Amino acid sequence: QGGTALVWRGRMLVVETAWGAITFDPQRGGTIVDIDVAGYDLVGGVSHDVISYRDSGGLWRMGQEIHGGRWSRVGATSDVPATVRATVCADGTARVVVSVRLEDRPMSIVHSVDPARPLIITTVSGTPRLRRSITLAVRGTGPAVGVMMHQPGAVIERSLERWYRPTFWPLHSFAAPIRDDSGSERGGGMVVAAANPTGVHVSGDGTVEMVVARTAVKETAFGAIPVMAPAWGLRFGSQRASVAVDLTSGDVIARGRRLSGLLDAAVGRPAPAFPVAVDDIDVDVVAVKPASRGEGVVVRLRNWAPRHERTARLELSGPGSLTGASIVDSRERDLMPLAITGGGAEIPLVGHLVSVRLLSSAASCGAGIGGGEGAVRIENAPPG
């Protein structure tokens, strides 16, 4: 359906799409062993392997971050055979379900393969053994010299390792291995995203590992000596995590934002259908409401990088056009008019929160953003 086909070639399951093919090997834990795009293998080995590490860490630190701590690989899904089932949805998306045992514990790994581009969303669920960290390892497309990642306030570049081996950096939304010191590969290669904050490690060969489950209860040194830590516990249920991998090309930031949005929608957190859009990655639209004082609507923006004074462009994402905009205070009193250029307004960003009044064309008609037939309509809910 939708140009996607499922083919068994010997023991391998091949998902054929319009952009290429992905091969899953049930004898190696249902891992991905080939991603073919125009005859070029994007992985060159085992990818999407779920790995279990013995971890003597706890809430605040991982085992390798403690003197005398323990961090060691004890198992992986690629070490054992798995059961693989696959279906194709009406839109052409292939859904591959892998049932496998990790350290004799059942694990479920569900892959959703995009029919139009090399993009995979993977959900891992299961109950690991005690004192374990579980990662999803994605094979890289080439050697890496660093990692580019989004953090609140900026997109930054970090080294592969800092104090610890391995170094797991806090992943806020998306990240990408840096493949070349010269910067020539900063706009291509793999981009990964996580549905929830987690840790990410990039090795020198470009393999990316993201933590998808963890049962480390309290930091201990040399296997017995407890490290001072205020929080610990012993009760764990099934854990579930979703991550996404984009193997297309293009600007890393644009691809990362798109990938994070697709992943959020896939796990049931679609972006609010705000009728406005902002062009700055570090600015979120947190509210759009009818103005309580004056005309139009009031848009509230959250600026994650308040130390950098700059402007962000705000435009309508639906029909209609802006005719007026102004900065307002918390009581919706107009403070400063803003110029409209090219259908949008340049919003000066000073501080964490900025409120803007927007007016659309034909404001006197009493409909839409400030009024206007065909404009995006926002109304107060009726009483009750």
Coordinates of C-alpha atoms in Angstrom, one line a residue, residues 2-324:
G2 CA 1.2 3.5 -0.7
G3 CA 4.2 2.2 -2.6
T4 CA 5.4 0.2 0.4
A5 CA 6.0 -3.6 0.2
L6 CA 7.1 -6.3 2.6
V7 CA 9.3 -9.0 1.2
W8 CA 11.0 -12.0 2.9
R9 CA 14.4 -12.7 1.3
G10 CA 15.6 -15.9 3.0
R11 CA 15.6 -15.2 6.7
M12 CA 15.5 -11.4 6.2
L13 CA 12.5 -9.1 6.2
V14 CA 12.9 -6.3 3.7
V15 CA 10.7 -3.2 3.8
E16 CA 10.7 -1.7 0.3
T17 CA 9.6 2.0 0.0
A18 CA 9.7 4.7 -2.6
W19 CA 13.0 6.0 -1.2
G20 CA 14.8 2.7 -0.7
A21 CA 14.7 -0.4 1.5
I22 CA 15.4 -1.5 5.1
T23 CA 16.4 -5.0 6.0
F24 CA 15.6 -6.6 9.4
D25 CA 17.4 -9.7 10.6
P26 CA 15.2 -11.9 13.0
Q27 CA 18.3 -14.0 13.8
R28 CA 20.0 -11.0 15.2
G29 CA 17.3 -9.7 17.5
G30 CA 15.3 -8.1 14.7
T31 CA 17.9 -5.4 14.3
I32 CA 18.4 -3.4 11.1
V33 CA 21.3 -4.7 9.1
D34 CA 20.9 -2.6 5.9
I35 CA 19.3 0.7 4.9
D36 CA 19.7 1.0 1.2
V37 CA 19.2 4.3 -0.6
A38 CA 20.1 4.4 -4.3
G39 CA 22.4 1.4 -3.8
Y40 CA 24.3 3.0 -0.8
D41 CA 24.1 1.3 2.6
L42 CA 23.5 4.0 5.3
V43 CA 24.4 1.8 8.3
G44 CA 27.1 -0.7 7.2
G45 CA 26.4 -3.0 10.2
V46 CA 23.9 -3.7 13.0
S47 CA 21.7 -0.8 13.8
H48 CA 18.8 -0.2 16.2
D49 CA 20.3 -2.7 18.7
V50 CA 18.9 -2.5 22.2
I51 CA 21.9 -2.9 24.6
S52 CA 21.8 -3.6 28.4
Y53 CA 24.5 -2.2 30.7
R54 CA 25.1 -3.1 34.3
D55 CA 25.0 0.4 36.0
S56 CA 26.0 1.1 39.6
G57 CA 24.7 4.6 39.4
G58 CA 21.5 6.2 40.6
L59 CA 19.3 9.2 40.0
W60 CA 22.1 11.7 39.8
R61 CA 25.0 9.9 38.3
M62 CA 25.7 6.9 36.0
G63 CA 28.0 4.1 37.1
Q64 CA 31.0 5.3 35.0
E65 CA 30.7 8.8 36.6
I66 CA 31.6 7.4 40.1
H67 CA 35.1 6.5 41.3
G68 CA 34.8 2.8 41.8
G69 CA 31.5 2.6 39.9
R70 CA 30.5 0.0 37.4
W71 CA 29.3 0.4 33.8
S72 CA 29.6 -2.7 31.6
R73 CA 27.8 -4.3 28.7
V74 CA 25.9 -7.4 29.7
G75 CA 23.6 -8.1 26.8
A76 CA 22.0 -7.0 23.6
T77 CA 19.0 -7.9 21.5
S78 CA 21.4 -8.6 18.6
D79 CA 22.8 -11.6 20.6
V80 CA 19.5 -13.6 20.4
P81 CA 16.9 -14.4 17.8
A82 CA 13.6 -12.5 17.7
T83 CA 10.1 -12.8 16.3
V84 CA 9.4 -10.2 13.7
R85 CA 5.9 -9.2 12.4
A86 CA 5.2 -6.4 9.9
T87 CA 2.1 -4.7 8.4
V88 CA 1.6 -1.8 6.1
C89 CA -0.8 1.0 7.0
A90 CA -3.1 2.7 4.6
D91 CA -0.8 5.7 4.2
G92 CA 2.1 3.4 3.3
T93 CA 3.8 3.5 6.7
A94 CA 5.4 0.1 7.5
R95 CA 5.0 -1.0 11.1
V96 CA 7.5 -3.6 12.2
V97 CA 7.0 -5.3 15.6
V98 CA 10.0 -7.1 17.1
S99 CA 9.4 -9.4 20.1
V100 CA 12.7 -10.4 21.8
R101 CA 14.2 -11.2 25.1
L102 CA 17.0 -9.1 26.7
E103 CA 18.7 -10.8 29.6
D104 CA 15.7 -13.2 29.6
R105 CA 13.3 -10.4 30.0
P106 CA 10.7 -9.7 27.3
M107 CA 11.2 -6.6 25.2
S108 CA 9.0 -5.1 22.5
I109 CA 10.5 -2.9 19.8
V110 CA 8.2 -1.2 17.3
H111 CA 9.5 0.5 14.2
S112 CA 7.4 2.9 12.1
V113 CA 9.1 3.3 8.7
D114 CA 8.2 6.5 6.7
P115 CA 7.1 5.7 3.2
A116 CA 8.5 8.9 1.6
R117 CA 11.9 9.4 3.2
P118 CA 14.5 7.5 5.3
L119 CA 12.9 8.3 8.7
I120 CA 12.2 5.7 11.4
I121 CA 10.3 6.1 14.7
T122 CA 11.2 3.4 17.3
T123 CA 9.3 2.6 20.5
V124 CA 11.1 0.4 23.1
S125 CA 9.1 -1.1 26.0
G126 CA 9.9 -3.6 28.7
T127 CA 11.0 -4.2 32.3
P128 CA 14.8 -4.4 32.6
R129 CA 16.6 -6.2 35.3
L130 CA 17.6 -4.2 38.4
R131 CA 20.6 -1.9 38.2
R132 CA 20.6 -1.6 34.4
S133 CA 20.7 1.1 31.8
I134 CA 19.2 0.2 28.5
T135 CA 20.2 2.1 25.3
L136 CA 19.1 2.0 21.7
A137 CA 22.2 2.0 19.5
V138 CA 21.9 3.5 16.0
R139 CA 24.7 2.8 13.6
G140 CA 26.3 6.0 12.3
T141 CA 26.9 7.0 8.7
G142 CA 30.5 7.8 9.2
P143 CA 33.2 8.7 11.9
A144 CA 32.2 11.5 14.3
V145 CA 34.3 14.2 15.9
G146 CA 31.6 15.8 18.1
V147 CA 27.8 16.1 18.6
M148 CA 25.5 19.0 17.7
M149 CA 22.4 19.2 20.0
H150 CA 19.5 21.4 20.9
Q151 CA 19.4 22.7 24.4
P152 CA 17.0 25.3 25.8
G153 CA 18.5 28.6 24.5
A154 CA 20.7 27.4 21.7
V155 CA 21.9 24.7 19.4
I156 CA 25.4 23.8 20.7
E157 CA 28.4 21.7 19.7
R158 CA 29.9 19.3 22.3
S159 CA 32.9 16.9 22.3
L160 CA 32.3 13.2 22.2
E161 CA 33.8 12.8 25.7
R162 CA 34.5 15.1 28.5
W163 CA 35.1 13.6 31.9
Y164 CA 33.7 10.1 31.6
R165 CA 33.8 7.2 29.2
P166 CA 31.3 7.0 27.8
T167 CA 29.9 10.5 28.2
F168 CA 26.1 10.7 28.0
W169 CA 25.0 14.3 27.4
P170 CA 21.5 15.4 28.4
L171 CA 19.3 15.3 25.4
H172 CA 16.5 17.9 25.3
S173 CA 15.0 17.2 21.9
F174 CA 17.3 16.5 19.0
A175 CA 21.0 15.8 18.3
A176 CA 23.3 15.0 15.4
P177 CA 26.8 13.6 15.1
I178 CA 29.4 16.0 13.7
R179 CA 31.1 14.0 11.0
D180 CA 33.9 16.4 9.9
D181 CA 36.0 19.0 11.7
S182 CA 35.9 21.3 8.7
G183 CA 32.2 21.7 9.1
S184 CA 31.5 20.4 5.6
E185 CA 29.2 17.7 7.0
R186 CA 27.4 19.8 9.5
G187 CA 24.3 20.0 7.2
G188 CA 23.9 16.3 6.5
G189 CA 24.0 12.9 8.0
M190 CA 22.0 11.4 10.8
V191 CA 19.7 13.4 13.2
V192 CA 18.1 11.7 16.2
A193 CA 15.3 12.9 18.5
A194 CA 13.7 11.7 21.7
A195 CA 10.1 12.1 22.9
N196 CA 11.3 12.7 26.4
P197 CA 14.5 14.1 28.0
T198 CA 17.2 11.4 28.2
G199 CA 20.9 10.9 27.7
V200 CA 22.8 10.5 24.4
H201 CA 26.3 9.3 23.7
V202 CA 28.0 9.5 20.3
S203 CA 31.1 7.3 19.8
G204 CA 34.0 7.9 17.4
D205 CA 32.6 5.6 14.7
G206 CA 29.4 7.8 14.6
T207 CA 27.1 5.3 16.5
V208 CA 24.5 7.1 18.6
E209 CA 23.2 5.5 21.8
M210 CA 20.1 6.9 23.6
V211 CA 19.0 5.8 27.0
V212 CA 15.5 4.2 26.7
A213 CA 15.1 2.6 30.1
R214 CA 16.9 2.7 33.4
T215 CA 16.6 0.8 36.8
A216 CA 19.8 2.2 38.5
V217 CA 18.5 2.8 42.1
K218 CA 21.4 4.3 44.1
E219 CA 25.0 5.3 43.4
T220 CA 27.5 2.8 44.8
A221 CA 31.3 2.6 44.6
F222 CA 33.2 -0.7 44.3
G223 CA 29.8 -2.5 44.2
A224 CA 29.0 -2.0 47.9
I225 CA 29.9 1.5 49.2
P226 CA 26.8 3.8 49.0
V227 CA 27.5 7.3 47.6
M228 CA 25.7 10.2 49.3
A229 CA 22.5 10.7 47.4
P230 CA 19.1 11.9 48.6
A231 CA 16.8 9.9 46.3
W232 CA 16.5 6.2 45.5
G233 CA 14.0 3.5 45.2
L234 CA 13.4 -0.2 44.3
R235 CA 10.0 -0.3 42.6
F236 CA 10.0 -0.4 38.8
G237 CA 7.3 -1.2 36.3
S238 CA 7.4 -1.5 32.5
Q239 CA 9.2 1.4 30.9
R240 CA 8.6 2.8 27.5
A241 CA 10.5 5.3 25.3
S242 CA 10.2 6.6 21.7
V243 CA 13.0 7.9 19.6
A244 CA 13.3 8.9 15.9
V245 CA 16.1 8.8 13.4
D246 CA 16.3 11.0 10.2
L247 CA 18.8 9.9 7.6
T248 CA 17.9 12.5 5.0
S249 CA 20.1 15.5 4.1
G250 CA 19.8 19.2 4.7
D251 CA 20.1 21.7 7.5
V252 CA 20.4 19.9 10.8
I253 CA 18.4 22.4 12.8
A254 CA 15.5 22.4 10.4
R255 CA 15.5 18.6 10.2
G256 CA 15.8 18.3 14.0
R257 CA 12.8 20.6 14.6
R258 CA 10.7 18.7 12.0
L259 CA 11.8 15.3 13.5
S260 CA 10.9 16.4 17.1
G261 CA 7.5 17.6 15.9
L262 CA 6.8 14.3 14.1
L263 CA 7.9 12.3 17.1
D264 CA 5.7 14.4 19.5
A265 CA 2.7 13.8 17.2
A266 CA 3.5 10.1 17.1
V267 CA 3.4 9.7 20.9
G268 CA 0.2 11.7 21.2
R269 CA 1.5 15.2 21.8
P270 CA 0.8 17.1 18.6
A271 CA 1.7 20.7 18.5
P272 CA -1.2 23.0 19.3
A273 CA -2.9 24.3 16.2
F274 CA -1.9 27.9 16.8
P275 CA -2.9 30.2 13.9
V276 CA 0.5 31.9 14.2
A277 CA 4.1 30.8 13.6
V278 CA 7.5 32.1 14.8
D279 CA 10.8 31.5 13.0
D280 CA 13.1 31.2 16.0
I281 CA 13.9 27.8 17.3
D282 CA 14.3 29.1 20.9
V283 CA 10.9 30.9 20.9
D284 CA 7.7 29.0 21.7
V285 CA 4.2 30.2 21.2
V286 CA 2.6 29.4 24.6
A287 CA -0.8 31.0 24.2
V288 CA -3.1 32.7 21.7
K289 CA -6.3 34.3 23.1
P290 CA -8.8 36.9 22.2
A291 CA -7.8 40.2 23.6
S292 CA -9.5 41.1 26.9
R293 CA -8.7 44.7 26.4
G294 CA -8.8 46.3 22.9
E295 CA -9.0 44.6 19.5
G296 CA -7.5 41.5 18.0
V297 CA -5.8 38.6 19.8
V298 CA -2.9 38.5 22.2
V299 CA 0.0 36.1 21.5
R300 CA 2.3 35.1 24.3
L301 CA 5.8 34.0 23.5
R302 CA 8.4 32.2 25.6
N303 CA 12.0 33.1 24.9
W304 CA 14.4 30.4 26.0
A305 CA 17.5 32.6 25.2
P306 CA 16.7 35.8 27.1
R307 CA 20.4 36.8 27.3
H308 CA 20.6 37.4 23.5
E309 CA 18.5 40.4 22.5
R310 CA 17.3 39.9 19.0
T311 CA 14.0 39.8 17.0
A312 CA 11.8 36.9 15.9
R313 CA 9.4 37.0 13.0
L314 CA 5.8 36.3 13.7
E315 CA 3.4 35.4 10.9
L316 CA -0.1 34.0 10.5
S317 CA 0.0 30.3 9.7
G318 CA -3.5 30.3 8.3
P319 CA -5.5 32.4 5.9
G320 CA -5.6 36.2 6.3
S321 CA -2.9 38.8 6.7
L322 CA -1.6 41.0 9.5
T323 CA -2.5 44.7 9.5
G324 CA -1.2 45.7 12.9

